[in-house]
Amino acid sequence: MWLAKKGITTGWPDGTFRPRDNISREAMAAFLYRASGDSHWYEGAALFTDVPRSAKFYREIDWLATEGITTGNDTGYGCREYRPKDAISREAMAAFLYRYDTGKGTPLYSTNCNPPASTPSQPSMPADKDCADFATHAQAQAWFLKYYPYYGDFARLDADGDMSACDTLP
């Protein structure tokens, strides 16, 4: 009741509090944001790859980071995740409350998230084939184009070198 009277919780749309449910990391962010009474939040750079600006608790999670209460989880390449739907562990809650109370966190204002461009995975080396293994030119050509960039014409399907496999097939 105290949380509701202070405006820290709004409960569920059906008017319940659900006291035995676990609390998610995003709900915990909302509780701390509301408890702080801080109205000086401003939208900066997106800090977490799993919290889009359209997320229900984007403001609260972003505030938590800029206040140094959380830095999220490093996922590599300078990227960070908050994992908003995960339940919060007791140790994480203790850390959040400590940083909230003491101000001894490291504010996060931006990230240098720069994952490498995804490259198509190289198909594994197939068994050798010849034109007799295909019913049509189209089948042979599709196979040739799939493997040629990685392995060359190891199957020798393009005898005349015109980048067209098994020209004599229908």
Coordinates of C-alpha atoms in Angstrom, one line a residue:
M1 CA 0.0 0.0 0.0
W2 CA 2.9 2.3 0.8
L3 CA 4.3 1.9 -2.8
A4 CA 0.9 2.7 -4.3
K5 CA 0.4 5.8 -2.0
K6 CA 3.8 7.1 -2.9
G7 CA 3.1 6.6 -6.6
I8 CA 6.0 4.1 -6.9
T9 CA 3.9 1.4 -8.2
T10 CA 0.9 1.6 -10.5
G11 CA 0.0 -2.1 -10.2
W12 CA -1.4 -4.1 -13.1
P13 CA -4.1 -3.0 -15.5
D14 CA -6.6 -5.2 -13.6
G15 CA -6.0 -3.2 -10.4
T16 CA -4.0 -6.0 -8.7
F17 CA -0.5 -5.8 -7.2
R18 CA 0.4 -9.5 -7.5
P19 CA 2.6 -9.6 -4.4
R20 CA 4.0 -13.1 -5.0
D21 CA 5.1 -12.5 -8.6
N22 CA 8.8 -12.0 -9.3
I23 CA 9.8 -8.5 -10.3
S24 CA 11.4 -7.8 -13.7
R25 CA 14.4 -5.7 -14.2
E26 CA 12.3 -3.1 -16.1
A27 CA 9.7 -2.9 -13.3
M28 CA 12.5 -2.4 -10.7
A29 CA 13.8 0.5 -12.9
A30 CA 10.4 2.0 -12.9
F31 CA 10.1 1.7 -9.1
L32 CA 13.5 3.4 -8.5
Y33 CA 12.8 6.1 -11.1
R34 CA 9.4 6.9 -9.5
A35 CA 10.9 6.7 -5.9
S36 CA 13.6 9.2 -6.9
G37 CA 11.1 11.9 -7.9
D38 CA 13.7 12.8 -10.6
S39 CA 12.1 14.8 -13.4
H40 CA 15.4 15.9 -15.0
W41 CA 15.7 12.9 -17.3
Y42 CA 16.5 13.7 -20.9
E43 CA 16.6 11.3 -23.8
G44 CA 20.2 10.7 -25.0
A45 CA 21.7 8.0 -27.1
A46 CA 20.1 4.6 -27.0
L47 CA 22.2 2.7 -24.4
F48 CA 21.0 -0.9 -24.6
T49 CA 20.5 -2.9 -27.7
D50 CA 17.5 -4.7 -26.2
V51 CA 15.7 -1.6 -25.0
P52 CA 14.3 0.3 -28.0
R53 CA 13.0 3.8 -27.5
S54 CA 9.5 2.4 -27.9
A55 CA 9.8 0.1 -24.9
K56 CA 7.3 0.7 -22.1
F57 CA 10.0 1.5 -19.5
Y58 CA 12.7 3.0 -21.9
R59 CA 12.8 6.3 -19.9
E60 CA 13.2 4.6 -16.6
I61 CA 15.9 2.2 -17.8
D62 CA 17.8 5.0 -19.5
W63 CA 17.6 7.1 -16.3
L64 CA 19.0 4.1 -14.3
A65 CA 22.0 4.1 -16.6
T66 CA 22.6 7.8 -16.7
E67 CA 22.4 7.9 -12.9
G68 CA 25.1 5.2 -12.7
I69 CA 22.8 2.7 -11.1
T70 CA 23.2 0.2 -13.9
T71 CA 25.6 -0.4 -16.7
G72 CA 23.8 -3.4 -18.1
N73 CA 25.5 -6.5 -19.5
D74 CA 28.5 -6.3 -21.9
T75 CA 27.7 -8.3 -25.0
G76 CA 30.9 -7.5 -26.8
Y77 CA 31.9 -5.0 -29.5
G78 CA 31.0 -2.2 -27.1
C79 CA 27.3 -3.2 -27.0
R80 CA 25.3 -3.6 -23.9
E81 CA 22.0 -5.3 -22.9
Y82 CA 19.7 -4.5 -20.0
R83 CA 17.6 -7.7 -20.2
P84 CA 14.4 -5.9 -19.1
K85 CA 12.2 -8.9 -18.9
D86 CA 14.5 -11.0 -16.7
A87 CA 13.8 -11.3 -13.0
I88 CA 16.1 -9.4 -10.9
S89 CA 18.4 -11.4 -8.6
R90 CA 18.8 -10.4 -4.9
E91 CA 22.5 -9.5 -5.5
A92 CA 21.7 -7.3 -8.4
M93 CA 18.9 -5.6 -6.4
A94 CA 21.4 -5.0 -3.6
A95 CA 23.9 -3.4 -6.0
F96 CA 21.2 -1.2 -7.6
L97 CA 20.0 0.0 -4.2
Y98 CA 23.5 0.7 -3.0
R99 CA 24.3 2.8 -6.1
Y100 CA 20.9 4.5 -5.9
D101 CA 21.5 5.4 -2.2
T102 CA 25.2 6.3 -2.4
G103 CA 25.6 7.7 -5.9
K104 CA 28.7 5.5 -6.3
G105 CA 27.9 4.1 -9.7
T106 CA 29.4 4.9 -13.1
P107 CA 27.0 6.9 -15.3
L108 CA 26.5 5.5 -18.8
Y109 CA 25.8 8.2 -21.3
S110 CA 26.8 6.5 -24.5
T111 CA 28.1 3.2 -25.9
N112 CA 30.4 2.5 -28.7
C113 CA 28.3 -0.4 -30.0
N114 CA 29.8 -1.5 -33.2
P115 CA 29.2 -5.1 -34.0
P116 CA 31.0 -6.4 -37.1
A117 CA 28.9 -6.6 -40.2
S118 CA 27.4 -10.0 -40.5
T119 CA 29.0 -12.1 -43.2
P120 CA 27.3 -14.9 -44.9
S121 CA 28.5 -18.2 -43.5
Q122 CA 30.6 -20.2 -45.8
P123 CA 28.9 -23.5 -46.9
S124 CA 30.8 -26.6 -46.0
M125 CA 32.7 -28.2 -48.8
P126 CA 30.3 -30.5 -50.7
A127 CA 31.1 -33.8 -52.3
D128 CA 32.5 -33.5 -55.8
K129 CA 29.8 -33.4 -58.6
D130 CA 29.7 -33.5 -62.3
C131 CA 27.0 -32.5 -64.8
A132 CA 25.5 -36.0 -64.8
D133 CA 24.4 -35.4 -61.1
F134 CA 21.9 -32.7 -62.2
A135 CA 18.7 -33.0 -64.2
T136 CA 18.7 -29.5 -65.5
H137 CA 21.0 -26.6 -66.3
A138 CA 19.1 -24.5 -63.6
Q139 CA 19.9 -27.1 -60.9
A140 CA 23.6 -27.2 -61.9
Q141 CA 23.8 -23.4 -62.1
A142 CA 22.3 -23.0 -58.6
W143 CA 24.8 -25.5 -57.1
F144 CA 27.7 -23.9 -59.0
L145 CA 26.8 -20.3 -57.9
K146 CA 26.4 -21.5 -54.2
Y147 CA 29.9 -23.0 -54.0
Y148 CA 31.9 -21.3 -56.7
P149 CA 32.6 -18.1 -54.6
Y150 CA 34.1 -20.2 -51.8
Y151 CA 35.7 -23.2 -53.6
G152 CA 36.1 -22.3 -57.2
D153 CA 35.0 -24.7 -59.9
F154 CA 36.4 -27.7 -58.1
A155 CA 33.7 -29.9 -59.6
R156 CA 34.6 -28.7 -63.1
L157 CA 31.0 -27.8 -64.1
D158 CA 31.9 -24.8 -66.2
A159 CA 34.2 -26.4 -68.8
D160 CA 34.2 -23.3 -71.1
G161 CA 34.7 -20.8 -68.3
D162 CA 31.7 -18.6 -69.1
M163 CA 30.2 -18.9 -65.5
S164 CA 27.4 -21.0 -66.7
A165 CA 27.4 -24.6 -65.4
C166 CA 26.6 -27.6 -67.5
D167 CA 25.5 -25.7 -70.6
T168 CA 24.4 -28.8 -72.4
L169 CA 21.7 -29.8 -69.8
P170 CA 18.1 -28.8 -70.6

